[in-house]
Short mmCIF file of C-alpha atoms (C1' of nucleotides) in Angstrom, two decimals:
data_model
loop_
_atom_site.label_atom_id
_atom_site.label_comp_id
_atom_site.label_asym_id
_atom_site.label_seq_id
_atom_site.Cartn_x
_atom_site.Cartn_y
_atom_site.Cartn_z
CA MET I 1 0.04 0.12 -0.12
CA HIS I 2 1.77 2.76 -1.42
CA LYS I 3 -0.46 5.99 -1.81
CA GLY I 4 1.95 8.69 -2.78
CA THR I 5 5.30 10.33 -1.13
CA ILE I 6 4.48 13.34 0.86
CA LEU I 7 7.50 15.72 1.90
CA SER I 8 7.04 17.59 5.10
CA VAL I 9 9.07 20.72 5.53
CA GLU I 10 8.74 21.72 9.31
CA ASP I 11 11.14 23.03 11.82
CA ASP I 12 8.99 22.10 15.12
CA GLU I 13 10.34 18.43 15.73
CA HIS I 14 7.73 17.66 17.65
CA LEU I 15 4.85 18.26 15.38
CA GLN I 16 7.73 17.00 12.44
CA PHE I 17 7.26 13.51 14.10
CA VAL I 18 3.52 13.45 14.69
CA LEU I 19 2.78 14.06 11.30
CA SER I 20 5.59 11.51 10.28
CA GLU I 21 3.71 9.04 12.32
CA TYR I 22 0.07 9.64 11.41
CA LEU I 23 1.36 9.91 7.46
CA THR I 24 3.33 6.78 7.84
CA ASP I 25 0.43 4.97 9.28
CA ASP I 26 -1.74 6.03 6.47
CA GLY I 27 0.14 4.38 3.83
CA TYR I 28 2.36 7.27 2.92
CA ASN I 29 5.79 7.45 2.05
CA VAL I 30 7.22 10.34 3.86
CA LEU I 31 9.77 12.56 3.28
CA LEU I 32 11.28 15.54 6.22
CA ALA I 33 13.03 18.58 5.92
CA ARG I 34 13.80 20.97 8.85
CA ASP I 35 14.79 23.76 6.67
CA VAL I 36 14.89 25.32 2.94
CA ARG I 37 18.04 23.37 1.83
CA SER I 38 17.03 19.62 2.82
CA ALA I 39 13.72 20.92 1.27
CA GLN I 40 15.40 21.55 -2.06
CA GLU I 41 17.52 18.63 -2.04
CA HIS I 42 14.62 16.32 -1.57
CA ILE I 43 12.53 18.49 -4.24
CA ALA I 44 15.43 17.67 -6.48
CA ASN I 45 15.94 14.09 -5.74
CA SER I 46 12.42 12.51 -5.15
CA ALA I 47 9.10 12.14 -7.06
CA ILE I 48 7.28 14.09 -4.48
CA ASN I 49 3.06 13.90 -4.70
CA VAL I 50 2.22 16.82 -1.96
CA VAL I 51 4.51 19.14 -0.21
CA LEU I 52 3.50 20.41 3.71
CA LEU I 53 4.93 23.28 3.84
CA ASP I 54 5.61 25.43 6.93
CA LEU I 55 6.22 29.15 5.94
CA VAL I 56 8.79 29.76 8.97
CA LEU I 57 11.81 28.09 8.34
CA PRO I 58 15.23 28.85 10.05
CA ASP I 59 17.32 29.57 6.79
CA GLY I 60 14.67 31.55 4.66
CA ASP I 61 11.10 31.82 3.43
CA GLY I 62 8.78 28.83 2.78
CA LEU I 63 7.19 31.17 -0.43
CA ASN I 64 10.42 31.02 -2.25
CA LEU I 65 10.02 26.85 -2.09
CA ILE I 66 6.30 27.37 -3.77
CA THR I 67 8.09 29.02 -6.53
CA LEU I 68 10.28 26.67 -6.79
CA LEU I 69 7.78 23.82 -6.66
CA LYS I 70 5.36 25.46 -9.15
CA SER I 71 8.50 25.57 -11.89
CA SER I 72 10.24 22.04 -10.65
CA CYS I 73 7.69 19.86 -10.60
CA SER I 74 3.40 19.42 -10.09
CA ALA I 75 3.54 18.41 -6.65
CA GLY I 76 0.36 19.50 -4.65
CA ILE I 77 1.19 22.25 -1.92
CA ILE I 78 -0.50 22.65 1.08
CA VAL I 79 0.84 25.53 3.26
CA LEU I 80 1.04 24.65 7.03
CA SER I 81 0.87 28.35 9.05
CA GLY I 82 0.42 29.17 12.93
CA LYS I 83 -0.74 32.68 11.96
CA ASN I 84 -4.32 32.82 10.69
CA ASP I 85 -3.92 35.54 8.74
CA THR I 86 -5.88 36.39 5.58
CA THR I 87 -3.49 38.08 3.66
CA GLU I 88 -0.79 35.52 4.14
CA LYS I 89 -3.53 33.08 2.93
CA VAL I 90 -4.05 35.07 -0.16
CA VAL I 91 -0.41 35.17 -0.87
CA CYS I 92 0.27 31.54 -0.67
CA LEU I 93 -2.86 30.51 -2.45
CA GLU I 94 -2.14 33.28 -5.25
CA MET I 95 1.24 31.69 -5.66
CA GLY I 96 0.25 28.94 -6.56
CA ALA I 97 -0.40 26.44 -3.17
CA ASP I 98 -3.06 24.36 -2.95
CA ASP I 99 -4.68 24.98 0.60
CA TYR I 100 -3.54 26.52 3.62
CA LEU I 101 -3.97 25.06 7.16
CA THR I 102 -4.00 26.76 10.48
CA LYS I 103 -2.41 25.17 13.05
CA PRO I 104 -3.43 23.83 15.17
CA PHE I 105 -5.20 21.01 12.94
CA GLU I 106 -6.30 18.06 13.52
CA MET I 107 -4.76 15.20 11.96
CA ARG I 108 -7.83 13.63 10.50
CA GLU I 109 -8.79 17.08 8.59
CA MET I 110 -4.94 17.37 7.09
CA SER I 111 -5.39 13.96 5.80
CA ALA I 112 -8.49 14.90 4.22
CA ARG I 113 -6.84 18.00 2.81
CA ILE I 114 -3.97 16.02 1.64
CA LYS I 115 -6.35 13.24 -0.15
CA ALA I 116 -8.42 16.10 -1.66
CA VAL I 117 -5.02 17.31 -3.47
CA MET I 118 -4.23 14.16 -4.54
CA ARG I 119 -7.22 13.59 -6.03
CA ARG I 120 -7.16 16.39 -8.18
CA LEU I 121 -3.32 15.71 -9.15
CA GLU I 122 -4.36 12.37 -10.24
CA ALA I 123 -7.23 13.49 -11.99
CA GLN I 124 -4.77 15.53 -14.30
CA THR I 125 -2.26 12.61 -15.08
CA PRO I 126 -4.61 10.47 -16.88
CA PRO I 127 -2.25 8.15 -19.28
CA PRO I 128 -0.37 6.86 -17.12
CA PRO I 129 -0.94 3.77 -15.16
CA SER I 130 -4.20 3.00 -16.58
CA ASN I 131 -4.69 -0.68 -16.03
CA GLU I 132 -8.08 -2.20 -16.12
CA LEU I 133 -9.92 1.23 -16.38
CA SER I 134 -9.07 2.06 -19.77
CA GLU I 135 -11.99 2.98 -21.96
CA LYS I 136 -10.80 2.11 -25.37
CA LEU I 137 -8.54 -1.04 -25.92
CA ARG I 138 -6.60 -1.79 -28.87
CA LEU I 139 -7.37 -5.31 -30.10
CA PRO I 140 -4.47 -7.52 -31.66
CA ASN I 141 -6.30 -7.22 -34.77
CA GLY I 142 -6.67 -3.65 -35.11
CA TRP I 143 -10.03 -3.13 -33.99
CA ILE I 144 -10.86 -0.83 -31.38
CA LEU I 145 -12.98 -2.10 -28.31
CA ASP I 146 -15.04 0.70 -26.93
CA ARG I 147 -16.34 0.55 -23.47
CA SER I 148 -18.03 3.82 -23.41
CA CYS I 149 -20.17 3.00 -25.94
CA TYR I 150 -20.18 -0.28 -26.27
CA GLN I 151 -18.59 -0.85 -29.80
CA VAL I 152 -16.11 -1.88 -31.73
CA PHE I 153 -14.44 -0.64 -34.60
CA ASP I 154 -12.23 -1.83 -37.43
CA PRO I 155 -9.08 0.57 -38.51
CA GLU I 156 -11.42 2.21 -41.30
CA ALA I 157 -13.87 3.12 -38.06
CA ARG I 158 -16.68 0.68 -39.77
CA SER I 159 -18.70 -0.59 -36.43
CA ALA I 160 -18.96 -4.24 -36.00
CA GLU I 161 -22.37 -3.60 -34.78
CA LEU I 162 -21.89 -6.57 -32.18
CA THR I 163 -24.91 -7.61 -29.91
CA THR I 164 -24.59 -6.40 -26.43
CA GLY I 165 -24.06 -10.10 -25.59
CA GLU I 166 -21.52 -10.36 -27.67
CA PHE I 167 -19.64 -7.47 -26.70
CA ARG I 168 -19.68 -8.55 -23.08
CA LEU I 169 -17.84 -11.73 -24.36
CA LEU I 170 -15.28 -10.15 -26.12
CA ASN I 171 -14.61 -7.59 -23.25
CA VAL I 172 -14.42 -10.48 -20.89
CA LEU I 173 -11.87 -12.20 -23.12
CA ALA I 174 -9.93 -9.14 -24.14
CA GLN I 175 -9.79 -8.15 -20.25
CA SER I 176 -8.11 -11.37 -19.36
CA ALA I 177 -5.71 -11.53 -22.52
CA ASN I 178 -3.86 -14.33 -23.32
CA ARG I 179 -5.42 -16.03 -20.28
CA VAL I 180 -7.46 -19.26 -20.95
CA LEU I 181 -11.03 -18.84 -19.58
CA SER I 182 -13.39 -21.73 -19.45
CA ARG I 183 -16.95 -21.95 -20.78
CA GLU I 184 -18.29 -21.49 -17.02
CA GLN I 185 -15.93 -18.45 -16.40
CA LEU I 186 -17.26 -16.89 -19.64
CA PHE I 187 -20.85 -17.64 -19.12
CA GLU I 188 -20.77 -16.46 -15.49
CA LEU I 189 -18.60 -13.28 -16.63
CA THR I 190 -20.73 -12.12 -19.22
CA ARG I 191 -23.92 -12.10 -17.67
CA GLU I 192 -25.14 -10.13 -14.69
CA GLY I 193 -24.65 -12.53 -11.84
CA ASN I 194 -27.62 -15.13 -11.70
CA ALA I 195 -27.18 -17.48 -13.95
CA ALA I 196 -26.90 -21.14 -13.68
CA PHE I 197 -24.30 -22.77 -15.57
CA ASP I 198 -25.00 -26.32 -17.42
CA VAL I 199 -21.80 -28.08 -17.93
CA TYR I 200 -22.87 -29.40 -21.88
CA ASP I 201 -24.34 -25.71 -22.26
CA ARG I 202 -23.36 -24.97 -25.35
CA ALA I 203 -24.35 -21.13 -25.40
CA VAL I 204 -20.91 -20.17 -25.36
CA ASP I 205 -19.56 -21.66 -27.87
CA ILE I 206 -22.09 -20.25 -30.34
CA GLN I 207 -21.63 -16.47 -29.35
CA ILE I 208 -17.97 -17.51 -30.02
CA ALA I 209 -18.80 -18.56 -33.05
CA ARG I 210 -21.22 -15.25 -34.04
CA LEU I 211 -18.57 -13.12 -32.50
CA ARG I 212 -15.80 -14.72 -34.83
CA LYS I 213 -17.78 -14.35 -37.82
CA LYS I 214 -18.80 -10.50 -37.04
CA ILE I 215 -14.79 -9.50 -35.91
CA GLY I 216 -13.76 -11.60 -39.20
CA ASP I 217 -11.45 -14.10 -37.18
CA VAL I 218 -12.53 -17.30 -39.07
CA GLN I 219 -9.09 -19.66 -38.55
CA LYS I 220 -6.49 -17.78 -40.06
CA PRO I 221 -3.12 -18.75 -38.28
CA PRO I 222 -2.98 -15.64 -36.13
CA GLN I 223 -6.13 -16.85 -34.83
CA LEU I 224 -7.51 -14.20 -32.60
CA ILE I 225 -9.90 -16.10 -30.79
CA ARG I 226 -8.23 -19.33 -30.14
CA THR I 227 -9.99 -22.70 -28.89
CA ILE I 228 -8.43 -24.61 -26.03
CA ARG I 229 -9.59 -28.06 -26.16
CA GLY I 230 -11.16 -29.25 -23.56
CA VAL I 231 -10.48 -26.32 -21.68
CA GLY I 232 -12.13 -23.32 -23.13
CA TYR I 233 -11.23 -20.05 -25.13
CA MET I 234 -8.37 -17.26 -25.18
CA LEU I 235 -8.05 -14.32 -26.74
CA CYS I 236 -4.51 -14.01 -27.45
CA GLY I 237 -1.98 -10.94 -28.72
CA GLN I 238 -1.13 -7.85 -27.56
CA ILE I 239 -3.73 -5.29 -25.90
CA ASP I 240 -2.85 -1.47 -25.61
CA THR I 241 -5.24 0.98 -23.68
CA LEU I 242 -5.79 3.93 -25.52
CA MET B 1 -13.05 39.11 -18.93
CA HIS B 2 -14.85 35.98 -18.34
CA LYS B 3 -12.93 33.62 -15.85
CA GLY B 4 -15.62 30.60 -15.49
CA THR B 5 -19.15 29.79 -13.85
CA ILE B 6 -19.77 29.66 -10.55
CA LEU B 7 -22.50 28.46 -8.70
CA SER B 8 -23.17 29.50 -5.30
CA VAL B 9 -25.80 27.23 -3.37
CA GLU B 10 -26.61 29.44 -0.22
CA ASP B 11 -29.80 30.19 1.40
CA ASP B 12 -28.37 33.07 3.26
CA GLU B 13 -29.83 35.81 1.01
CA HIS B 14 -27.64 38.40 2.33
CA LEU B 15 -24.34 36.25 1.85
CA GLN B 16 -25.43 35.18 -1.40
CA PHE B 17 -25.80 39.04 -2.11
CA VAL B 18 -22.51 40.11 -0.78
CA LEU B 19 -20.69 36.76 -2.68
CA SER B 20 -22.74 37.25 -5.88
CA GLU B 21 -21.29 40.90 -5.78
CA TYR B 22 -17.71 40.29 -5.50
CA LEU B 23 -17.74 37.23 -7.70
CA THR B 24 -19.20 39.21 -10.59
CA ASP B 25 -16.97 42.09 -9.85
CA ASP B 26 -13.81 39.53 -10.12
CA GLY B 27 -14.88 38.49 -13.03
CA TYR B 28 -17.04 35.32 -13.19
CA ASN B 29 -20.32 34.40 -14.26
CA VAL B 30 -22.34 33.92 -11.23
CA LEU B 31 -25.36 31.41 -10.72
CA LEU B 32 -27.42 31.74 -7.66
CA ALA B 33 -29.42 28.66 -5.93
CA ARG B 34 -30.63 28.97 -2.81
CA ASP B 35 -31.83 25.34 -2.24
CA VAL B 36 -31.22 21.78 -3.78
CA ARG B 37 -33.58 21.88 -6.32
CA SER B 38 -32.74 24.82 -7.81
CA ALA B 39 -29.11 23.88 -7.90
CA GLN B 40 -29.88 20.37 -9.39
CA GLU B 41 -31.01 22.68 -11.98
CA HIS B 42 -28.39 24.63 -12.80
CA ILE B 43 -26.04 21.63 -12.42
CA ALA B 44 -28.09 19.90 -14.79
CA ASN B 45 -27.99 22.83 -17.77
CA SER B 46 -25.25 25.02 -17.19
CA ALA B 47 -21.61 24.46 -17.46
CA ILE B 48 -20.16 25.06 -14.26
CA ASN B 49 -16.51 25.21 -12.94
CA VAL B 50 -16.38 25.75 -9.26
CA VAL B 51 -19.89 25.40 -7.00
CA LEU B 52 -19.83 26.96 -3.32
CA LEU B 53 -21.76 25.04 -1.36
CA ASP B 54 -23.43 25.62 2.08
CA LEU B 55 -24.61 22.14 3.31
CA VAL B 56 -27.54 23.84 5.14
CA LEU B 57 -30.47 23.99 3.08
CA PRO B 58 -33.90 24.56 3.60
CA ASP B 59 -34.87 21.11 1.01
CA GLY B 60 -32.25 18.64 1.95
CA ASP B 61 -28.91 18.11 2.82
CA GLY B 62 -25.88 19.52 0.78
CA LEU B 63 -24.09 16.13 0.82
CA ASN B 64 -26.08 14.83 -1.66
CA LEU B 65 -24.85 17.50 -4.09
CA ILE B 66 -21.49 16.52 -4.15
CA THR B 67 -22.33 12.79 -5.06
CA LEU B 68 -24.33 14.15 -7.80
CA LEU B 69 -21.45 16.67 -8.80
CA LYS B 70 -18.68 14.23 -8.68
CA SER B 71 -20.75 12.23 -11.46
CA SER B 72 -22.19 14.21 -13.18
CA CYS B 73 -19.13 16.67 -14.04
CA SER B 74 -15.98 17.85 -13.10
CA ALA B 75 -16.53 20.65 -11.08
CA GLY B 76 -14.60 21.77 -8.29
CA ILE B 77 -16.11 22.04 -5.15
CA ILE B 78 -15.67 24.25 -1.85
CA VAL B 79 -17.95 24.01 1.06
CA LEU B 80 -18.95 26.80 2.71
CA SER B 81 -20.07 25.92 6.61
CA GLY B 82 -20.96 27.38 9.85
CA LYS B 83 -19.72 24.93 11.70
CA ASN B 84 -15.86 24.70 12.36
CA ASP B 85 -16.34 21.08 12.87
CA THR B 86 -13.59 18.40 12.07
CA THR B 87 -15.84 15.40 11.43
CA GLU B 88 -17.94 17.32 9.05
CA LYS B 89 -14.35 18.51 6.85
CA VAL B 90 -13.25 15.07 6.84
CA VAL B 91 -16.54 13.89 5.26
CA CYS B 92 -17.05 16.37 2.82
CA LEU B 93 -13.27 16.13 1.81
CA GLU B 94 -13.74 12.55 1.55
CA MET B 95 -16.70 12.55 -0.42
CA GLY B 96 -14.84 14.79 -3.18
CA ALA B 97 -15.10 18.66 -2.08
CA ASP B 98 -12.08 20.20 -2.81
CA ASP B 99 -11.93 22.95 -0.38
CA TYR B 100 -13.93 23.40 2.97
CA LEU B 101 -14.18 27.18 4.13
CA THR B 102 -15.56 27.88 7.78
CA LYS B 103 -17.67 30.95 8.24
CA PRO B 104 -17.09 33.81 8.49
CA PHE B 105 -14.22 34.26 6.10
CA GLU B 106 -13.03 37.54 3.89
CA MET B 107 -13.69 37.15 0.47
CA ARG B 108 -10.25 37.75 -0.71
CA GLU B 109 -9.41 34.64 0.80
CA MET B 110 -12.70 32.67 -0.67
CA SER B 111 -11.34 34.23 -3.64
CA ALA B 112 -8.03 33.37 -3.64
CA ARG B 113 -9.05 29.53 -3.21
CA ILE B 114 -11.30 29.40 -5.50
CA LYS B 115 -8.53 30.38 -8.09
CA ALA B 116 -6.85 27.78 -6.52
CA VAL B 117 -9.05 25.47 -7.31
CA MET B 118 -9.53 26.61 -10.91
CA ARG B 119 -6.02 26.54 -11.48
CA ARG B 120 -5.77 22.81 -10.55
CA LEU B 121 -9.02 22.05 -12.58
CA GLU B 122 -7.66 23.60 -15.62
CA ALA B 123 -4.35 21.55 -15.53
CA GLN B 124 -6.55 18.58 -16.11
CA THR B 125 -9.10 19.64 -18.90
CA PRO B 126 -6.68 20.74 -21.60
CA PRO B 127 -6.43 18.22 -23.99
CA PRO B 128 -10.16 17.56 -24.35
CA PRO B 129 -11.73 20.26 -25.62
CA SER B 130 -14.73 19.35 -23.68
CA ASN B 131 -18.00 20.96 -24.58
CA GLU B 132 -19.72 21.42 -21.04
CA LEU B 133 -18.39 25.33 -21.32
CA SER B 134 -21.14 26.22 -23.82
CA GLU B 135 -24.57 27.38 -23.83
CA LYS B 136 -25.18 26.21 -27.49
CA LEU B 137 -24.08 23.09 -29.41
CA ARG B 138 -24.20 21.61 -32.78
CA LEU B 139 -25.75 18.16 -32.68
CA PRO B 140 -24.48 15.66 -35.00
CA ASN B 141 -27.92 16.30 -37.20
CA GLY B 142 -27.05 19.89 -37.54
CA TRP B 143 -29.63 21.06 -34.68
CA ILE B 144 -28.84 23.16 -32.43
CA LEU B 145 -29.46 23.01 -28.75
CA ASP B 146 -29.81 25.98 -26.90
CA ARG B 147 -29.65 25.92 -23.04
CA SER B 148 -30.26 29.44 -22.29
CA CYS B 149 -33.37 29.19 -24.15
CA TYR B 150 -34.61 25.48 -23.44
CA GLN B 151 -34.99 25.14 -27.12
CA VAL B 152 -33.71 23.19 -30.41
CA PHE B 153 -33.60 24.56 -33.50
CA ASP B 154 -33.08 22.81 -36.60
CA PRO B 155 -30.90 24.76 -39.22
CA GLU B 156 -33.98 26.34 -41.03
CA ALA B 157 -34.10 28.08 -37.54
CA ARG B 158 -37.83 26.55 -36.75
CA SER B 159 -38.17 25.40 -33.55
CA ALA B 160 -38.81 21.71 -32.46
CA GLU B 161 -40.97 22.29 -29.53
CA LEU B 162 -39.72 20.30 -27.10
CA THR B 163 -40.81 20.14 -23.45
CA THR B 164 -38.47 20.72 -20.63
CA GLY B 165 -38.25 16.86 -20.05
CA GLU B 166 -37.61 15.93 -23.45
CA PHE B 167 -35.06 19.36 -23.57
CA ARG B 168 -33.55 17.82 -20.34
CA LEU B 169 -33.00 14.34 -21.54
CA LEU B 170 -31.55 15.86 -24.79
CA ASN B 171 -28.85 17.76 -22.91
CA VAL B 172 -27.89 15.07 -20.92
CA LEU B 173 -27.24 12.68 -23.85
CA ALA B 174 -25.46 15.50 -25.49
CA GLN B 175 -23.41 16.07 -22.26
CA SER B 176 -22.34 12.48 -22.54
CA ALA B 177 -22.34 11.90 -26.18
CA ASN B 178 -21.03 8.76 -27.77
CA ARG B 179 -21.29 7.25 -24.11
CA VAL B 180 -23.68 4.81 -23.49
CA LEU B 181 -26.58 6.14 -20.32
CA SER B 182 -28.60 3.41 -18.80
CA ARG B 183 -32.24 4.03 -18.10
CA GLU B 184 -31.43 4.51 -14.49
CA GLN B 185 -29.07 6.81 -15.31
CA LEU B 186 -31.12 9.03 -17.50
CA PHE B 187 -33.87 8.83 -15.15
CA GLU B 188 -32.28 10.58 -12.36
CA LEU B 189 -30.13 13.26 -14.28
CA THR B 190 -33.52 14.44 -15.77
CA ARG B 191 -35.31 15.23 -12.80
CA GLU B 192 -34.26 17.21 -10.07
CA GLY B 193 -36.08 15.39 -7.39
CA ASN B 194 -34.83 12.14 -6.02
CA ALA B 195 -37.41 10.03 -7.30
CA ALA B 196 -37.22 6.63 -6.77
CA PHE B 197 -36.18 4.28 -10.28
CA ASP B 198 -38.12 0.80 -10.54
CA VAL B 199 -36.06 -1.25 -12.96
CA TYR B 200 -39.52 -2.06 -15.26
CA ASP B 201 -40.23 1.72 -15.23
CA ARG B 202 -40.80 2.75 -18.98
CA ALA B 203 -41.01 6.62 -18.89
CA VAL B 204 -37.32 6.74 -20.40
CA ASP B 205 -38.19 5.04 -23.26
CA ILE B 206 -41.66 7.13 -23.95
CA GLN B 207 -39.33 10.08 -23.47
CA ILE B 208 -37.15 8.75 -25.93
CA ALA B 209 -39.47 8.17 -28.37
CA ARG B 210 -41.58 11.51 -28.62
CA LEU B 211 -37.74 13.03 -28.72
CA ARG B 212 -36.90 10.76 -31.40
CA LYS B 213 -40.28 12.00 -33.14
CA LYS B 214 -39.73 15.47 -32.28
CA ILE B 215 -36.42 15.86 -33.89
CA GLY B 216 -36.88 13.93 -36.49
CA ASP B 217 -34.55 10.51 -35.98
CA VAL B 218 -36.64 8.04 -36.95
CA GLN B 219 -34.65 4.51 -37.79
CA LYS B 220 -32.67 5.72 -40.30
CA PRO B 221 -29.07 4.14 -39.94
CA PRO B 222 -26.99 7.53 -39.07
CA GLN B 223 -29.40 7.38 -36.42
CA LEU B 224 -28.55 10.26 -33.58
CA ILE B 225 -30.19 8.61 -30.68
CA ARG B 226 -29.28 4.66 -30.45
CA THR B 227 -30.46 2.30 -28.63
CA ILE B 228 -27.88 -0.45 -26.98
CA ARG B 229 -30.44 -3.37 -26.18
CA GLY B 230 -29.97 -4.12 -22.69
CA VAL B 231 -27.94 -0.96 -21.88
CA GLY B 232 -29.40 1.95 -22.46
CA TYR B 233 -29.33 4.88 -24.98
CA MET B 234 -26.60 6.68 -26.52
CA LEU B 235 -26.24 9.68 -28.34
CA CYS B 236 -23.53 9.71 -31.04
CA GLY B 237 -21.74 11.90 -33.44
CA GLN B 238 -19.57 14.72 -33.50
CA ILE B 239 -20.24 17.78 -31.05
CA ASP B 240 -19.61 21.42 -32.00
CA THR B 241 -20.02 23.88 -29.33
CA LEU B 242 -20.75 27.47 -30.73
"C1'" DC H 1 -64.00 23.65 -11.25
"C1'" DG H 2 -62.68 22.57 -16.06
"C1'" DG H 3 -59.74 22.47 -19.89
"C1'" DC H 4 -55.13 21.46 -21.44
"C1'" DG H 5 -51.13 20.18 -21.43
"C1'" DA H 6 -46.77 16.99 -20.09
"C1'" DT H 7 -45.35 13.04 -18.19
"C1'" DG H 8 -46.37 8.28 -16.59
"C1'" DT H 9 -48.76 3.75 -17.26
"C1'" DT H 10 -50.58 0.25 -19.66
"C1'" DA H 11 -51.03 -3.04 -23.43
"C1'" DC H 12 -49.46 -4.78 -27.86
"C1'" DG H 13 -47.30 -5.03 -31.63
"C1'" DT H 14 -42.42 -5.88 -33.40
"C1'" DT H 15 -37.69 -6.56 -33.86
"C1'" DC H 16 -33.91 -8.72 -32.28
"C1'" DC H 17 -31.05 -11.73 -29.48
"C1'" DT H 18 -30.17 -16.20 -27.76
"C1'" DG H 19 -29.92 -20.52 -26.82
"C1'" DA H 20 -31.52 -25.31 -28.00
"C1'" DA H 21 -31.40 -28.68 -31.43
"C1'" DA H 22 -29.45 -31.11 -35.52
"C1'" DC H 23 -25.76 -31.99 -38.00
"C1'" DA H 24 -21.53 -31.65 -40.30
"C1'" DA H 25 -16.56 -31.29 -39.08
"C1'" DA H 26 -12.30 -31.40 -36.54
"C1'" DT H 27 -9.75 -34.06 -33.20
"C1'" DT H 28 -8.80 -37.69 -30.01
"C1'" DT H 29 -9.79 -42.53 -28.47
"C1'" DT H 30 -9.78 -47.05 -28.65
"C1'" DA K 1 -9.81 -46.96 -39.19
"C1'" DA K 2 -13.90 -46.72 -36.51
"C1'" DA K 3 -15.69 -44.96 -32.42
"C1'" DA K 4 -16.45 -41.32 -29.21
"C1'" DT K 5 -15.78 -36.74 -27.86
"C1'" DT K 6 -15.25 -32.02 -28.86
"C1'" DT K 7 -15.92 -27.96 -31.49
"C1'" DG K 8 -17.98 -25.30 -35.64
"C1'" DT K 9 -22.27 -23.85 -37.98
"C1'" DT K 10 -26.62 -23.40 -39.21
"C1'" DT K 11 -31.47 -23.21 -38.39
"C1'" DC K 12 -35.14 -22.18 -35.48
"C1'" DA K 13 -38.66 -21.10 -32.10
"C1'" DG K 14 -39.41 -18.85 -27.46
"C1'" DG K 15 -38.94 -14.82 -25.34
"C1'" DA K 16 -36.97 -10.56 -23.56
"C1'" DA K 17 -36.24 -5.62 -25.23
"C1'" DC K 18 -38.12 -2.08 -27.29
"C1'" DG K 19 -41.24 1.19 -29.95
"C1'" DT K 20 -45.19 3.16 -29.74
"C1'" DA K 21 -50.52 4.42 -29.41
"C1'" DA K 22 -53.95 4.80 -26.23
"C1'" DC K 23 -55.47 5.86 -22.22
"C1'" DA K 24 -54.62 7.78 -17.45
"C1'" DT K 25 -52.89 11.17 -14.25
"C1'" DC K 26 -51.18 15.04 -12.46
"C1'" DG K 27 -50.43 19.83 -12.24
"C1'" DC K 28 -51.66 24.16 -13.74
"C1'" DC K 29 -53.61 28.44 -15.26
"C1'" DG K 30 -57.71 30.60 -15.95
#
DNA sequence: CGGCGATGTTACGTTCCTGAAACAAATTTT
DNA sequence: AAAATTTGTTTCAGGAACGTAACATCGCCG
């Protein structure tokens, strides 16, 4: 469980300790700095998601750090300050801070605000680790499977006009590409939970056949949907997420 | 100078007035709502960047609005509350709010926080020139959907005379163009009151049928509103903003 | 109170999906 | 090679999902 990396810049050793404990427990990777210099070092050397920033530091003003952060990386910035001063708040926020929290505060509020900032931060990095959530997949034969509109398009952008059942089947196969799925698995994954599967049920075979025909996957050696005799079916090849 | 659209949901008339004045001066387009119902209406019909949300409203809890907002659009959410209660803060932030501000506050702080939220928001929507910001849309069939007057016009400027229900439906479909929407989604997104949806409810079908008839969308292959059997409906084609 | 328009409900016709049956083809077993 | 098993494919009927008309209901406004 690694929810992200947080840099805490704070010269009060007690608060620093409490923060560190709490956030580590919370599942974050925590870096600590007690002055501007060491903060800069961390910023240069580590990938940081959120910075907790105390403005009053022994060797300079934290405001400069905001500027540095905005120019050098996209980390979220939450200012922690002992002063409840509107002008200071406005200055920090205008300079690019994402939030401003007045001491003293409760840990769970801070944690919630970190989450809120991270949420927005993640929303702005759409391409990266998209695992199973992608809306569009490119199948090995070049067809595009678009979950958002229940459609499959061939390279020339004509639609394959799959039925809902056929689409679900293809979707399940693509999701477990390069793994064999038994008829029973396919049967249950393609319908809303409540259906009994009979071992002699040929329903899946028929759907497979119809699907193959529609996507032009008759048996030519690089076959997309392969039959594993006695076991089930498997969609094989490279799947790209778009 | 149009810096964005802000929806202020607040039942205190005085505060509402002050907010409105200040934000308008600041260059924002300001929408006002004093209860959940009218807020839902604005959310359904307007492209909103940031919502200022008072939790205590005469006809319900603002928390539900957070849920609605997170699911239906990507607006930033700033909660304004009279209570300085950590648990409430945490709940709001966890549900998806971007910031939480305790009354009383100074206008300039609020303005700075709005800017901070908008900054993050903009950072996340540069690539898809998403259609959510316009009052007028051109549908794939050439008709113009005008949110400001609740009407739809064809290329010869004749009006389609949609009822409000039909208009809402079309609006929701257009907002999620090229994505399938279930009957349940359509049902709930088109009515403000949180009516219960029955799976066997055909109300949506009927509305779809009436809508299709009025905009001349009988089944000819390039069909605007497509039926995805067993799933729902989808408006497909290119949507231009005007 | 009565008409009117908008919306939901019921009912029925239609379309289209789906799985069972049946047979052919392929593969394995005897 | 024949039999047995498994899978591919077509046909077909049942039924689920949908389209739509007709009717019922609700709310609104005079």
